[in-house]
CSV table of C-alpha atoms in Angstrom, one decimal:
chain,number,residue,atom,x,y,z
B,1,UNK,CA,27.8,-48.9,-46.6
B,2,UNK,CA,26.8,-50.5,-43.1
B,3,UNK,CA,30.0,-49.6,-41.4
B,4,UNK,CA,30.9,-47.5,-38.2
B,5,UNK,CA,34.7,-47.0,-38.7
B,6,UNK,CA,36.6,-46.0,-35.9
B,7,UNK,CA,40.4,-44.3,-35.8
B,8,UNK,CA,42.7,-45.3,-34.2
B,9,UNK,CA,42.5,-48.9,-33.9
B,10,UNK,CA,45.1,-48.7,-30.8
B,11,UNK,CA,46.4,-45.7,-29.3
B,12,UNK,CA,48.9,-45.4,-26.6
B,13,UNK,CA,49.0,-41.8,-24.6
B,14,UNK,CA,50.8,-40.5,-21.5
B,15,UNK,CA,48.9,-38.5,-19.0
B,16,UNK,CA,49.6,-35.0,-20.3
B,17,UNK,CA,48.9,-35.9,-23.7
B,18,UNK,CA,45.9,-34.7,-26.0
B,19,UNK,CA,44.7,-37.0,-28.2
B,20,UNK,CA,41.4,-37.7,-30.6
B,21,UNK,CA,39.3,-41.0,-31.0
B,22,UNK,CA,37.3,-40.5,-34.4
B,23,UNK,CA,34.3,-42.2,-35.6
B,24,UNK,CA,32.3,-41.8,-39.0
B,25,UNK,CA,29.0,-43.7,-40.4
B,26,UNK,CA,27.5,-42.8,-43.8
B,27,UNK,CA,24.6,-44.7,-43.1
B,28,UNK,CA,22.1,-41.5,-42.5
B,29,UNK,CA,21.9,-42.5,-38.4
B,30,UNK,CA,21.1,-39.8,-36.5
B,31,UNK,CA,22.1,-41.0,-33.1
B,32,UNK,CA,25.8,-41.8,-32.2
B,33,UNK,CA,26.8,-43.0,-29.2
B,34,UNK,CA,30.3,-43.4,-27.2
B,35,UNK,CA,30.8,-46.4,-25.1
B,36,UNK,CA,33.7,-47.2,-22.7
B,37,UNK,CA,34.3,-51.1,-22.5
B,38,UNK,CA,36.8,-52.7,-19.9
B,39,UNK,CA,37.8,-56.2,-19.9
B,40,UNK,CA,35.3,-58.8,-19.4
B,41,UNK,CA,32.9,-56.1,-18.8
B,42,UNK,CA,29.7,-54.6,-20.7
B,43,UNK,CA,30.1,-51.4,-22.5
B,44,UNK,CA,29.2,-48.5,-20.6
B,45,UNK,CA,27.5,-45.7,-22.2
B,46,UNK,CA,29.3,-42.4,-22.0
B,47,UNK,CA,27.8,-39.8,-24.5
B,48,UNK,CA,24.7,-39.8,-26.9
B,49,UNK,CA,24.1,-37.5,-29.6
B,50,UNK,CA,20.9,-37.2,-31.4
B,51,UNK,CA,20.6,-34.8,-34.3
B,52,UNK,CA,24.0,-33.6,-33.6
B,53,UNK,CA,22.9,-32.4,-30.1
B,54,UNK,CA,24.2,-34.3,-27.0
B,55,UNK,CA,21.5,-35.9,-25.3
B,56,UNK,CA,23.1,-37.9,-22.8
B,57,UNK,CA,25.7,-37.5,-20.6
B,58,UNK,CA,26.4,-40.1,-18.4
B,59,UNK,CA,28.4,-38.0,-15.7
B,60,UNK,CA,31.5,-38.6,-17.6
B,61,UNK,CA,34.5,-36.5,-16.1
B,62,UNK,CA,35.5,-33.8,-18.2
B,63,UNK,CA,39.0,-35.0,-19.4
B,64,UNK,CA,36.6,-36.8,-22.0
B,65,UNK,CA,34.9,-34.3,-24.4
B,66,UNK,CA,32.6,-35.3,-27.1
B,67,UNK,CA,32.0,-33.4,-30.4
B,68,UNK,CA,29.7,-34.2,-33.3
B,69,UNK,CA,30.8,-31.8,-35.9
B,70,UNK,CA,28.0,-33.1,-38.4
B,71,UNK,CA,25.6,-36.0,-38.8
B,72,UNK,CA,28.3,-38.6,-39.9
B,73,UNK,CA,31.1,-37.7,-37.8
B,74,UNK,CA,31.5,-38.4,-33.9
B,75,UNK,CA,34.8,-37.4,-32.1
B,76,UNK,CA,36.0,-38.0,-28.4
B,77,UNK,CA,38.9,-35.3,-27.5
B,78,UNK,CA,40.9,-36.9,-24.5
B,79,UNK,CA,43.2,-34.6,-22.2
B,80,UNK,CA,44.8,-35.6,-18.9
B,81,UNK,CA,43.6,-39.1,-18.5
B,82,UNK,CA,44.4,-41.6,-15.9
B,83,UNK,CA,45.8,-44.9,-16.3
B,84,UNK,CA,42.1,-46.2,-15.1
B,85,UNK,CA,40.8,-44.4,-18.5
B,86,UNK,CA,42.3,-47.5,-20.5
B,87,UNK,CA,39.9,-49.4,-21.8
B,88,UNK,CA,38.3,-50.3,-25.5
B,89,UNK,CA,36.3,-47.2,-26.7
B,90,UNK,CA,33.5,-48.2,-28.9
B,91,UNK,CA,31.2,-45.8,-31.3
B,92,UNK,CA,27.7,-46.8,-32.2
B,93,UNK,CA,25.2,-45.4,-34.5
B,94,UNK,CA,21.6,-46.0,-35.0
B,95,UNK,CA,18.5,-44.9,-37.3
B,96,UNK,CA,15.1,-43.1,-36.1
B,97,UNK,CA,12.8,-45.3,-37.3
B,98,UNK,CA,10.4,-42.3,-37.0
B,99,UNK,CA,12.0,-40.8,-40.2
B,100,UNK,CA,11.2,-44.0,-42.3
B,101,UNK,CA,8.4,-42.1,-43.7
B,102,UNK,CA,6.6,-45.6,-43.8
B,103,UNK,CA,9.4,-47.6,-45.1
B,104,UNK,CA,10.3,-50.2,-42.3
B,105,UNK,CA,13.7,-49.2,-40.8
B,106,UNK,CA,15.3,-51.1,-38.2
B,107,UNK,CA,16.8,-49.3,-35.2
B,108,UNK,CA,19.4,-51.5,-33.9
B,109,UNK,CA,22.7,-49.8,-32.9
B,110,UNK,CA,25.9,-50.8,-35.5
B,111,UNK,CA,29.2,-50.8,-33.6
B,112,UNK,CA,32.6,-49.8,-34.7
B,113,UNK,CA,35.5,-52.0,-34.2
B,114,UNK,CA,36.6,-49.6,-31.1
B,115,UNK,CA,39.8,-48.1,-30.3
B,116,UNK,CA,41.9,-50.0,-27.7
B,117,UNK,CA,43.4,-47.3,-25.5
B,118,UNK,CA,46.2,-47.4,-23.1
B,119,UNK,CA,47.2,-44.7,-20.9
B,120,UNK,CA,50.9,-44.9,-19.2
G,1,UNK,CA,15.2,-46.3,-15.4
G,2,UNK,CA,15.6,-49.6,-17.0
G,3,UNK,CA,17.7,-52.7,-16.5
G,4,UNK,CA,19.0,-55.6,-18.0
G,5,UNK,CA,19.7,-59.2,-16.4
G,6,UNK,CA,21.9,-61.8,-17.5
G,7,UNK,CA,22.0,-64.3,-14.7
G,8,UNK,CA,24.4,-67.0,-16.6
G,9,UNK,CA,28.2,-65.3,-16.4
G,10,UNK,CA,29.0,-68.4,-18.2
G,11,UNK,CA,27.9,-71.6,-20.4
G,12,UNK,CA,29.3,-74.4,-22.3
G,13,UNK,CA,27.2,-76.5,-25.1
G,14,UNK,CA,28.7,-79.4,-27.2
G,15,UNK,CA,29.0,-78.5,-30.9
G,16,UNK,CA,25.7,-79.3,-33.1
G,17,UNK,CA,23.7,-79.0,-29.8
G,18,UNK,CA,21.0,-76.4,-28.2
G,19,UNK,CA,21.4,-73.8,-25.9
G,20,UNK,CA,19.4,-71.0,-24.3
G,21,UNK,CA,21.0,-67.7,-22.7
G,22,UNK,CA,18.4,-66.0,-20.0
G,23,UNK,CA,17.8,-62.5,-20.0
G,24,UNK,CA,15.5,-60.4,-18.0
G,25,UNK,CA,14.8,-56.8,-18.1
G,26,UNK,CA,12.8,-53.8,-16.2
G,27,UNK,CA,11.2,-50.7,-17.6
G,28,UNK,CA,8.1,-49.1,-17.3
G,29,UNK,CA,8.1,-48.2,-21.1
G,30,UNK,CA,5.5,-49.7,-23.6
G,31,UNK,CA,7.6,-49.3,-26.5
G,32,UNK,CA,11.2,-50.5,-26.9
G,33,UNK,CA,13.4,-53.1,-28.9
G,34,UNK,CA,15.6,-55.6,-27.2
G,35,UNK,CA,18.4,-57.2,-28.9
G,36,UNK,CA,21.3,-59.9,-28.6
G,37,UNK,CA,24.8,-58.6,-29.5
G,38,UNK,CA,27.6,-61.3,-29.8
G,39,UNK,CA,31.2,-60.1,-29.1
G,40,UNK,CA,33.9,-62.8,-30.2
G,41,UNK,CA,37.4,-62.5,-28.9
G,42,UNK,CA,38.1,-59.4,-32.0
G,43,UNK,CA,35.8,-57.1,-29.7
G,44,UNK,CA,33.6,-56.7,-32.5
G,45,UNK,CA,30.1,-56.1,-31.3
G,46,UNK,CA,27.5,-58.1,-33.8
G,47,UNK,CA,24.0,-57.8,-33.6
G,48,UNK,CA,22.5,-61.4,-33.5
G,49,UNK,CA,18.9,-60.6,-33.2
G,50,UNK,CA,16.1,-58.0,-32.9
G,51,UNK,CA,12.6,-57.8,-31.5
G,52,UNK,CA,10.5,-54.9,-31.2
G,53,UNK,CA,8.3,-54.8,-28.5
G,54,UNK,CA,4.8,-54.3,-30.1
G,55,UNK,CA,5.4,-57.8,-32.3
G,56,UNK,CA,4.0,-60.9,-30.5
G,57,UNK,CA,5.6,-62.8,-33.0
G,58,UNK,CA,9.3,-64.0,-31.6
G,59,UNK,CA,12.1,-62.9,-33.9
G,60,UNK,CA,14.2,-65.7,-35.8
G,61,UNK,CA,17.5,-65.5,-37.8
G,62,UNK,CA,18.4,-68.7,-39.1
G,63,UNK,CA,19.8,-70.9,-36.4
G,64,UNK,CA,18.9,-68.1,-33.9
G,65,UNK,CA,15.9,-67.7,-32.1
G,66,UNK,CA,14.1,-65.7,-29.1
G,67,UNK,CA,11.4,-66.4,-26.6
G,68,UNK,CA,10.0,-62.7,-25.9
G,69,UNK,CA,7.5,-62.8,-23.0
G,70,UNK,CA,6.4,-59.0,-22.5
G,71,UNK,CA,4.4,-59.4,-19.5
G,72,UNK,CA,7.2,-61.5,-17.7
G,73,UNK,CA,9.8,-59.1,-19.2
G,74,UNK,CA,12.1,-62.0,-20.4
G,75,UNK,CA,13.3,-62.2,-23.6
G,76,UNK,CA,15.8,-65.3,-24.0
G,77,UNK,CA,18.0,-66.3,-26.9
G,78,UNK,CA,18.0,-69.8,-28.4
G,79,UNK,CA,21.0,-71.2,-30.3
G,80,UNK,CA,20.2,-74.2,-32.5
G,81,UNK,CA,23.2,-76.6,-34.2
G,82,UNK,CA,25.6,-74.8,-32.2
G,83,UNK,CA,29.2,-74.0,-34.1
G,84,UNK,CA,32.3,-73.3,-32.6
G,85,UNK,CA,32.1,-69.8,-34.2
G,86,UNK,CA,29.6,-68.9,-32.0
G,87,UNK,CA,32.0,-69.1,-29.1
G,88,UNK,CA,31.7,-65.3,-27.8
G,89,UNK,CA,30.3,-63.2,-25.2
G,90,UNK,CA,26.7,-62.5,-25.6
G,91,UNK,CA,24.8,-59.2,-24.6
G,92,UNK,CA,20.9,-58.7,-23.9
G,93,UNK,CA,20.7,-55.0,-24.6
G,94,UNK,CA,17.5,-52.8,-24.3
G,95,UNK,CA,16.8,-49.6,-26.6
G,96,UNK,CA,13.5,-47.3,-25.5
G,97,UNK,CA,12.0,-46.0,-28.6
G,98,UNK,CA,12.9,-43.1,-30.2
G,99,UNK,CA,11.2,-39.7,-29.1
G,100,UNK,CA,9.3,-38.8,-32.6
G,101,UNK,CA,11.5,-35.8,-33.8
G,102,UNK,CA,13.8,-35.9,-30.6
G,103,UNK,CA,16.3,-37.5,-28.4
G,104,UNK,CA,17.0,-41.1,-28.3
G,105,UNK,CA,17.8,-42.9,-24.9
G,106,UNK,CA,20.6,-45.0,-24.4
G,107,UNK,CA,21.1,-48.7,-25.2
G,108,UNK,CA,21.6,-50.4,-22.2
G,109,UNK,CA,23.1,-53.9,-21.9
G,110,UNK,CA,23.6,-56.7,-19.3
G,111,UNK,CA,26.9,-58.2,-17.9
G,112,UNK,CA,26.5,-60.7,-20.6
G,113,UNK,CA,26.9,-64.5,-20.8
G,114,UNK,CA,30.1,-66.1,-21.9
G,115,UNK,CA,29.4,-69.0,-24.4
G,116,UNK,CA,32.1,-71.8,-25.2
G,117,UNK,CA,31.0,-74.3,-27.7
G,118,UNK,CA,33.0,-77.4,-27.4
G,119,UNK,CA,34.0,-79.8,-30.3
């Protein structure tokens, strides 16, 4: 299984709604990432979890709340979003090559297909 | 802090020809990884090729190869025998080496090069 699965694929929400984006991987990866991508722009890092601990928070507004319940799951809780938060939200995961115990491991990030979020 | 620069916002190439996409980066790290990702209109981010900084040999994957110049901090992507399916946005990306048993730094992207392959 070499997939990162994101749900839902599309989400339309009002500014007063609460919703969650979900991301799942079963590759044994110990880093998971949330990125935000606007049209014709590169992905912008939001959060990184390493070994289920939040290791990077790129000054993201508190209306975005990440959660890593276990090593396979990553959630992004959304509350009181603004129209400018409309974007493609990408989840990714990567392996820690230092845990390979001599076996060559690659550490590239695998990406999900994203959730296209529209805030109305 | 690390930065990744792609100086070509758009490029085009005729089918079956060769094209080179440029990427430069800036870092004080000695151990790191470099990647080229492809993002077609479907928006799925797909790994094209990877390079470990400690390896002097340039990575190749079928029609894709890189020219990695560590001292110059340059990492260009060459696509040979271009195909219509290569049409996509291409991102150069940098990742720091993992801290043993510790945290991972982020995966930083350049602004991208939009490649169009023309029949």
